[in-house]
Amino acid sequence: MIETINHTARYIRQRVEGEMPQIAIILGTGLGALVDHIEEKQYIPYADIPDMPVSTVEGHQGNLIFGTLAGRRVVAMQGRFHYYEGYDMKQVTFPVRVFQALGIKTLFVSNAAGGMNKEFKVGDIMTICDHINLFPENPLRGRNYNELGPRFPAMTEAYDPGLIAEADVVAQELGIRLMHGVYVGTPGPTFETPAEYEYFRIIGGDAVGMSTVPEVIVANHAGMRVYGISVITDLGGKDVREVPTHEEVQAAAAKAQPNMLAIIKGLVGRL
Ligand code: HPA
């Protein structure tokens, strides 16, 4: 496993011109347009990268993009690997391991999520302050490589408190309504039943989605600082009978995109 990761990282180092970044950004639904803000872009299609899985879901492309954002060197993942697509947890989190080998210190993750918090509205954005892992498998299950991280990593500050606070400052300066909440990570691909949304709210969740948690666990194992942000694309609960669709999720995410972009760009610029 270590040899595979290092082999992939070596390929990327050889291919990329300029300084290696210390910041990585996983572009989920609703953050795709961040790519337009990256300057001096160099694209590496996943298909060219040894041992990189290839993304299958509609609306997701597959490229690593190196460049400059808000004056900082960054690498962005255009397209991520979801557990529901059939990838195993090692594949889902492989890019984060490659980031670790490349020397990434801070990881930004974004996603679309369904809201259970009764204060939330469609189109709200939410800083992820904590998560509840409901995936059937932990990505760290199996042999632990001490050179990658500890056997029993703490998840007490899985989302960096300093970055959470900084995001609030950025949001306030820009006049953006930025919620805080707990993200529930589920395997998908079904959206929740009304009873499931209700259950996730009762156990402490504010939003639910099908990604992010595996990558965040591995990033913490790797010692990275993490900032996560969700766009609330639909609402669910006992009294909510709206039926979320993929198209609706995409449309709500597109609308909230400028605010999410501004937060990420503001944060990156302050690092
Ligand atoms: N549930 C799970 N994943 C999601 C949702 C949802 O309601 N909305 C967007 N991604």
Coordinates of C-alpha atoms and ligand atoms in Angstrom, one line a residue:
M1 CA 0.0 0.0 0.0
I2 CA 2.8 2.5 1.0
E3 CA 4.7 1.6 -2.2
T4 CA 1.6 2.3 -4.3
I5 CA 0.9 5.6 -2.7
N6 CA 4.5 6.7 -3.1
H7 CA 4.6 5.6 -6.7
T8 CA 1.5 7.7 -7.5
A9 CA 3.0 10.7 -5.6
R10 CA 6.3 10.4 -7.6
Y11 CA 4.3 10.4 -10.8
I12 CA 2.5 13.6 -9.8
R13 CA 5.7 15.3 -8.6
Q14 CA 7.4 14.6 -11.9
R15 CA 4.4 15.8 -13.9
V16 CA 3.7 19.1 -12.0
E17 CA 5.7 22.2 -12.7
G18 CA 6.3 24.6 -9.8
E19 CA 6.2 24.3 -6.1
M20 CA 4.1 21.5 -4.5
P21 CA 1.1 22.9 -2.7
Q22 CA 0.3 22.4 1.0
I23 CA -3.4 22.9 0.5
A24 CA -5.8 20.4 -1.1
I25 CA -9.5 21.0 -2.0
I26 CA -12.0 18.2 -2.7
L27 CA -14.6 19.8 -4.9
G28 CA -18.0 18.3 -4.1
T29 CA -21.4 19.2 -5.6
G30 CA -21.7 23.0 -5.6
L31 CA -18.0 23.9 -5.6
G32 CA -17.1 22.9 -9.1
A33 CA -16.8 26.5 -10.2
L34 CA -13.9 27.0 -7.9
V35 CA -11.8 25.7 -10.8
D36 CA -12.5 29.0 -12.7
H37 CA -10.8 30.8 -9.8
I38 CA -7.6 28.8 -9.9
E39 CA -4.8 30.4 -11.9
E40 CA -1.9 28.9 -13.7
K41 CA -3.8 25.6 -13.9
Q42 CA -2.2 22.3 -14.7
Y43 CA -4.7 19.4 -15.2
I44 CA -3.8 15.8 -14.6
P45 CA -6.7 13.5 -15.7
Y46 CA -7.3 10.7 -13.2
A47 CA -7.0 8.3 -16.1
D48 CA -3.3 9.3 -16.4
I49 CA -2.5 8.8 -12.7
P50 CA -1.3 5.3 -11.7
D51 CA -3.7 3.5 -9.4
M52 CA -6.1 6.4 -9.3
P53 CA -9.8 5.2 -9.5
V54 CA -11.9 6.9 -12.2
S55 CA -15.1 8.8 -11.3
T56 CA -18.4 7.5 -12.7
V57 CA -21.2 9.8 -11.3
E58 CA -23.1 12.3 -13.5
G59 CA -21.9 15.9 -13.1
H60 CA -18.5 14.8 -11.7
Q61 CA -15.3 15.1 -13.7
G62 CA -12.0 13.4 -13.0
N63 CA -9.0 15.7 -12.8
L64 CA -6.4 16.8 -10.3
I65 CA -5.9 20.5 -10.9
F66 CA -2.7 22.2 -9.6
G67 CA -2.5 26.0 -9.6
T68 CA -2.8 29.1 -7.5
L69 CA -5.9 30.2 -5.5
A70 CA -6.0 33.5 -3.6
G71 CA -2.2 33.7 -4.0
R72 CA -1.6 30.2 -2.5
R73 CA -0.5 27.0 -4.3
V74 CA -3.4 24.5 -4.2
V75 CA -4.4 21.1 -5.7
A76 CA -8.0 20.5 -6.3
M77 CA -9.8 17.2 -6.9
Q78 CA -12.4 17.7 -9.6
G79 CA -14.5 14.6 -9.0
R80 CA -14.3 12.4 -5.9
F81 CA -14.9 8.7 -5.4
H82 CA -18.1 7.8 -3.5
Y83 CA -18.7 4.6 -1.6
Y84 CA -22.1 4.2 -3.3
E85 CA -20.4 3.9 -6.7
G86 CA -18.9 0.6 -5.5
Y87 CA -15.4 1.7 -4.6
D88 CA -14.0 0.3 -1.5
M89 CA -12.9 2.5 1.4
K90 CA -9.2 2.3 0.4
Q91 CA -10.1 3.6 -3.1
V92 CA -12.4 6.3 -1.8
T93 CA -9.6 7.7 0.4
F94 CA -6.6 6.9 -1.9
P95 CA -6.3 10.5 -3.1
V96 CA -6.0 11.7 0.5
R97 CA -3.1 9.3 1.0
V98 CA -1.5 10.6 -2.1
F99 CA -2.0 14.2 -0.8
Q100 CA -0.3 13.1 2.4
A101 CA 2.7 11.8 0.4
L102 CA 2.8 15.1 -1.5
G103 CA 3.1 17.0 1.8
I104 CA -0.5 18.5 2.0
K105 CA -1.1 20.0 5.4
T106 CA -4.6 21.4 5.1
L107 CA -7.6 19.7 3.4
F108 CA -10.8 21.5 2.3
V109 CA -13.8 19.3 1.6
S110 CA -17.2 20.3 0.3
N111 CA -20.5 18.4 -0.4
A112 CA -24.2 18.7 -0.9
A113 CA -26.3 17.5 2.0
G114 CA -29.9 17.2 3.1
G115 CA -30.9 19.3 6.1
M116 CA -32.6 18.0 9.2
N117 CA -32.0 21.1 11.4
K118 CA -35.3 22.9 11.5
E119 CA -33.5 26.3 11.3
F120 CA -32.0 25.4 7.9
K121 CA -33.3 26.5 4.5
V122 CA -32.5 25.1 1.1
G123 CA -29.4 26.9 -0.3
D124 CA -27.9 27.5 3.2
I125 CA -24.3 26.7 3.6
M126 CA -23.0 25.0 6.8
T127 CA -19.5 24.7 8.3
I128 CA -19.1 21.1 9.3
C129 CA -18.1 21.2 13.0
D130 CA -18.3 17.4 13.6
H131 CA -19.5 14.3 12.0
I132 CA -21.3 11.0 12.7
N133 CA -19.8 8.1 10.8
L134 CA -22.6 5.7 9.6
F135 CA -20.7 4.1 6.8
P136 CA -20.6 0.3 7.2
E137 CA -16.8 0.3 7.2
N138 CA -14.1 2.6 8.6
P139 CA -11.4 3.5 6.0
L140 CA -8.7 2.7 8.6
R141 CA -9.9 -0.8 9.2
G142 CA -7.1 -3.3 8.6
R143 CA -3.4 -3.1 9.1
N144 CA -2.2 0.2 10.4
Y145 CA 1.0 1.7 8.9
N146 CA 2.6 3.7 11.7
E147 CA 4.4 5.8 9.1
L148 CA 1.0 7.0 7.9
G149 CA -0.6 7.7 11.3
P150 CA -1.5 6.2 14.7
R151 CA -3.6 3.0 15.2
F152 CA -6.2 4.7 17.2
P153 CA -6.4 8.3 16.0
A154 CA -8.4 10.9 18.0
M155 CA -11.4 12.4 16.2
T156 CA -12.0 15.1 18.8
E157 CA -11.1 17.9 16.5
A158 CA -11.7 16.2 13.2
Y159 CA -12.6 19.6 11.8
D160 CA -10.1 22.2 12.8
P161 CA -11.5 24.7 15.4
G162 CA -9.2 27.5 14.1
L163 CA -10.4 27.1 10.6
I164 CA -14.0 26.9 11.8
A165 CA -13.6 30.3 13.6
E166 CA -11.7 31.8 10.6
A167 CA -14.6 30.8 8.3
D168 CA -17.0 32.7 10.6
V169 CA -14.9 35.8 10.3
V170 CA -14.8 35.5 6.5
A171 CA -18.6 35.0 6.4
Q172 CA -19.3 37.9 8.6
E173 CA -17.0 40.2 6.6
L174 CA -18.8 39.2 3.4
G175 CA -22.3 39.2 4.9
I176 CA -22.9 35.5 4.2
R177 CA -25.2 33.4 6.4
L178 CA -23.0 30.5 7.5
M179 CA -24.5 27.8 9.7
H180 CA -22.7 25.4 11.9
G181 CA -23.6 21.7 12.2
V182 CA -22.9 18.0 12.5
Y183 CA -22.7 16.1 9.2
V184 CA -24.0 12.5 9.2
G185 CA -22.2 10.4 6.6
T186 CA -24.2 7.5 5.1
P187 CA -23.4 5.0 2.4
G188 CA -26.3 6.0 0.1
P189 CA -27.3 5.9 -2.7
T190 CA -30.8 6.2 -1.4
F191 CA -31.9 9.5 0.0
E192 CA -33.4 9.1 3.5
T193 CA -36.9 8.1 4.4
P194 CA -38.7 10.7 6.5
A195 CA -38.1 8.5 9.6
E196 CA -34.4 8.3 8.8
Y197 CA -34.0 12.1 8.5
E198 CA -35.8 12.3 11.9
Y199 CA -33.6 9.7 13.4
F200 CA -30.5 11.5 12.2
R201 CA -31.7 14.7 13.7
I202 CA -32.5 13.0 17.1
I203 CA -29.0 11.5 17.3
G204 CA -27.4 14.9 16.8
G205 CA -27.2 15.4 13.1
D206 CA -27.9 18.7 11.3
A207 CA -27.2 17.5 7.7
V208 CA -26.8 14.2 5.9
G209 CA -24.8 13.2 2.9
M210 CA -23.0 10.3 1.2
S211 CA -19.4 11.5 1.2
T212 CA -16.7 13.4 3.1
V213 CA -16.5 11.3 6.3
P214 CA -14.1 8.7 4.9
E215 CA -11.7 11.4 3.5
V216 CA -11.9 13.3 6.7
I217 CA -11.0 10.3 8.8
V218 CA -8.0 9.5 6.7
A219 CA -6.9 13.2 6.6
N220 CA -7.0 13.3 10.4
H221 CA -5.0 10.0 10.6
A222 CA -2.5 11.7 8.3
G223 CA -2.3 14.7 10.7
M224 CA -3.9 17.2 8.3
R225 CA -6.1 20.2 9.4
V226 CA -9.5 19.9 7.9
Y227 CA -12.2 22.4 6.9
G228 CA -15.5 21.0 5.6
I229 CA -18.5 22.8 4.2
S230 CA -22.0 21.6 3.1
V231 CA -24.6 23.2 0.9
I232 CA -28.1 22.3 2.1
T233 CA -29.9 21.2 -1.1
D234 CA -33.0 19.7 0.4
L235 CA -34.8 19.3 3.7
G236 CA -36.0 16.1 5.4
G237 CA -37.9 15.0 8.4
K238 CA -41.1 13.7 9.8
D239 CA -43.3 16.5 8.5
V240 CA -41.4 17.1 5.2
R241 CA -42.8 15.2 2.2
E242 CA -40.6 16.8 -0.4
V243 CA -38.9 14.3 -2.7
P244 CA -35.3 15.1 -3.3
T245 CA -34.0 14.5 -6.8
H246 CA -30.4 14.6 -8.1
E247 CA -31.4 17.5 -10.4
E248 CA -32.8 19.5 -7.4
V249 CA -29.7 18.9 -5.4
Q250 CA -27.6 20.1 -8.4
A251 CA -29.7 23.2 -8.8
A252 CA -29.7 24.2 -5.1
A253 CA -26.0 23.6 -5.0
A254 CA -25.4 25.8 -8.0
K255 CA -27.4 28.6 -6.4
A256 CA -25.3 28.5 -3.2
Q257 CA -22.1 28.1 -5.1
P258 CA -20.9 31.8 -5.0
N259 CA -21.2 31.9 -1.2
M260 CA -19.4 28.7 -0.7
L261 CA -16.7 29.8 -3.2
A262 CA -16.2 33.1 -1.3
I263 CA -15.8 31.3 2.0
I264 CA -13.2 28.8 0.7
K265 CA -11.3 31.5 -1.2
G266 CA -11.3 33.7 1.8
L267 CA -10.0 30.9 4.0
V268 CA -7.3 29.9 1.6
G269 CA -6.1 33.5 1.3
R270 CA -5.8 33.7 5.1
L271 CA -3.7 30.5 5.6
Ligands
HPA1 N1 -29.5 12.8 1.8 C1 -28.3 12.2 1.5 N2 -27.4 12.8 0.7 C2 -27.7 14.0 0.1 C3 -29.0 14.6 0.4 C4 -29.9 14.0 1.3 O1 -31.0 14.5 1.6 N3 -29.0 15.8 -0.3 C5 -27.8 15.8 -1.0 N4 -27.1 14.8 -0.7

